[in-house]
Amino acid sequence: MSDFERLDPLRDIPHTKRGHERCMALLLSANRLFLEKGYDAVSLDDIVNHAGGSKASIYKYFGNKEGLFTAICDYRREQFFKDISLPFTQADQNLKHYLIDTLIRFYQHIIQPENAAFLRLILEQTQRNSDLAVYIHEQGPKEIQHSLAQALQIAHDRGLIFCSNPIFSAQMYFGILRNLEWRVLLNLPLPHKDERIDQETLNYINYCVDVFLGGHQKV
């Protein structure tokens, strides 16, 4: 089984506080260096010189440079998505507000310069490694679509909408911000580079959610 096929790519999960701190120091240092210089321009020696320790720790915890990059992807994915796909569980929760708020949170995350830069780095690396591409898709886009599909299924079961294929609907829903994702990947100017959302984008999100919900009404 390759590093990319593991749910957790760490080869040897640290069980001590010191081990965990060493592991995180290597991961965060590599993350910073990859963003500053690019993946190919950074060596394991560079990472060790920046974080301290030895290359033996990288081999122990991550296997190699490739495994370290995969662990960074996992770490950043958890940070990126932890506040985006919140569960739709409360009986009195407003579905329209939930859908709008989810897109706003996604927007606020993706326009942050570091997140945008890492998305471009991922795109570059996945062009070279098909195993990494599959792993990133399974743990990233596919997972967040599945989370939204669960919310749509709950809304369907409550009679709030008619949604015969929640997965297809979730894919369509996240397509609302596809143009923004392309702007990020192509490094085109964005309306804002902080967490604010401009009124035009807010109007667009509201409009699209109305259309999305209109397509899920009972006939």
Short mmCIF file of N, CA, C and O in Angstrom, two decimals, residues 88 95-96 99 148-149 151-164 166 169 212-219:
data_model
loop_
_atom_site.label_atom_id
_atom_site.label_comp_id
_atom_site.label_asym_id
_atom_site.label_seq_id
_atom_site.Cartn_x
_atom_site.Cartn_y
_atom_site.Cartn_z
N PHE A 88 -26.09 19.57 8.94
CA PHE A 88 -27.45 20.11 8.88
C PHE A 88 -28.32 19.16 9.69
O PHE A 88 -28.88 18.21 9.17
N LEU A 95 -32.82 25.84 5.60
CA LEU A 95 -31.98 25.23 4.57
C LEU A 95 -31.34 26.29 3.67
O LEU A 95 -30.15 26.19 3.34
N LYS A 96 -32.08 27.31 3.29
CA LYS A 96 -31.52 28.34 2.43
C LYS A 96 -30.35 29.04 3.12
O LYS A 96 -29.29 29.24 2.51
N LEU A 99 -27.28 26.77 3.14
CA LEU A 99 -26.61 26.67 1.85
C LEU A 99 -25.83 27.94 1.53
O LEU A 99 -24.71 27.88 1.01
N LEU A 148 -22.15 17.52 1.99
CA LEU A 148 -23.29 18.33 1.54
C LEU A 148 -24.43 17.42 1.11
O LEU A 148 -25.61 17.72 1.37
N ALA A 149 -24.10 16.30 0.46
CA ALA A 149 -25.13 15.36 0.03
C ALA A 149 -25.92 14.82 1.23
O ALA A 149 -27.14 14.61 1.14
N ALA A 151 -26.54 16.48 3.96
CA ALA A 151 -27.45 17.56 4.36
C ALA A 151 -28.66 17.60 3.44
O ALA A 151 -29.81 17.78 3.89
N LEU A 152 -28.44 17.42 2.14
CA LEU A 152 -29.55 17.43 1.18
C LEU A 152 -30.47 16.24 1.40
O LEU A 152 -31.70 16.35 1.24
N GLN A 153 -29.89 15.09 1.76
CA GLN A 153 -30.72 13.91 2.02
C GLN A 153 -31.61 14.15 3.25
O GLN A 153 -32.80 13.78 3.24
N ILE A 154 -31.06 14.78 4.28
CA ILE A 154 -31.84 15.10 5.48
C ILE A 154 -32.98 16.05 5.11
O ILE A 154 -34.12 15.87 5.55
N ALA A 155 -32.66 17.07 4.30
CA ALA A 155 -33.69 18.03 3.88
C ALA A 155 -34.77 17.34 3.05
O ALA A 155 -35.96 17.65 3.18
N HIS A 156 -34.36 16.39 2.22
CA HIS A 156 -35.32 15.62 1.42
C HIS A 156 -36.23 14.78 2.33
O HIS A 156 -37.45 14.76 2.14
N ASP A 157 -35.63 14.12 3.30
CA ASP A 157 -36.40 13.27 4.22
C ASP A 157 -37.39 14.08 5.04
O ASP A 157 -38.45 13.57 5.42
N ARG A 158 -37.05 15.34 5.32
CA ARG A 158 -37.96 16.21 6.07
C ARG A 158 -39.04 16.84 5.19
O ARG A 158 -39.93 17.53 5.69
N GLY A 159 -38.94 16.62 3.89
CA GLY A 159 -39.92 17.19 2.98
C GLY A 159 -39.65 18.64 2.62
O GLY A 159 -40.52 19.31 2.06
N LEU A 160 -38.43 19.13 2.92
CA LEU A 160 -38.10 20.51 2.61
C LEU A 160 -37.81 20.71 1.13
O LEU A 160 -38.06 21.79 0.57
N ILE A 161 -37.25 19.68 0.50
CA ILE A 161 -36.95 19.70 -0.93
C ILE A 161 -37.22 18.32 -1.50
O ILE A 161 -37.42 17.35 -0.76
N PHE A 162 -37.19 18.24 -2.82
CA PHE A 162 -37.22 16.94 -3.48
C PHE A 162 -35.85 16.74 -4.12
O PHE A 162 -35.47 17.46 -5.04
N CYS A 163 -35.10 15.77 -3.63
CA CYS A 163 -33.72 15.55 -4.11
C CYS A 163 -33.51 14.05 -4.29
O CYS A 163 -33.19 13.34 -3.34
N SER A 164 -33.68 13.59 -5.51
CA SER A 164 -33.60 12.16 -5.78
C SER A 164 -32.16 11.65 -5.86
O SER A 164 -31.91 10.46 -5.72
N PRO A 166 -28.78 13.09 -4.19
CA PRO A 166 -28.05 14.10 -3.42
C PRO A 166 -26.61 14.32 -3.87
O PRO A 166 -26.10 15.44 -3.81
N SER A 169 -26.64 16.49 -6.93
CA SER A 169 -27.03 17.83 -6.52
C SER A 169 -25.90 18.55 -5.79
O SER A 169 -25.69 19.75 -5.97
N PHE A 212 -30.99 27.04 -7.24
CA PHE A 212 -30.72 25.66 -6.82
C PHE A 212 -31.93 25.09 -6.07
O PHE A 212 -32.38 23.97 -6.36
N LEU A 213 -32.47 25.84 -5.14
CA LEU A 213 -33.63 25.37 -4.38
C LEU A 213 -34.87 25.28 -5.27
O LEU A 213 -35.69 24.36 -5.11
N GLY A 214 -34.98 26.20 -6.23
CA GLY A 214 -36.11 26.14 -7.15
C GLY A 214 -36.10 24.87 -7.98
O GLY A 214 -37.17 24.36 -8.36
N GLY A 215 -34.94 24.35 -8.27
CA GLY A 215 -34.84 23.11 -9.02
C GLY A 215 -35.05 21.87 -8.19
O GLY A 215 -35.06 20.76 -8.72
N HIS A 216 -35.25 22.05 -6.87
CA HIS A 216 -35.48 20.92 -5.97
C HIS A 216 -36.84 20.99 -5.29
O HIS A 216 -37.01 20.44 -4.20
N GLN A 217 -37.76 21.64 -5.95
CA GLN A 217 -39.13 21.68 -5.43
C GLN A 217 -39.92 20.49 -5.96
O GLN A 217 -39.66 19.99 -7.07
N LYS A 218 -40.86 20.05 -5.18
CA LYS A 218 -41.70 18.93 -5.63
C LYS A 218 -42.54 19.35 -6.83
O LYS A 218 -43.11 20.45 -6.84
N VAL A 219 -42.58 18.49 -7.84
CA VAL A 219 -43.36 18.79 -9.06
C VAL A 219 -44.81 18.43 -8.81
O VAL A 219 -45.11 17.38 -8.30
#
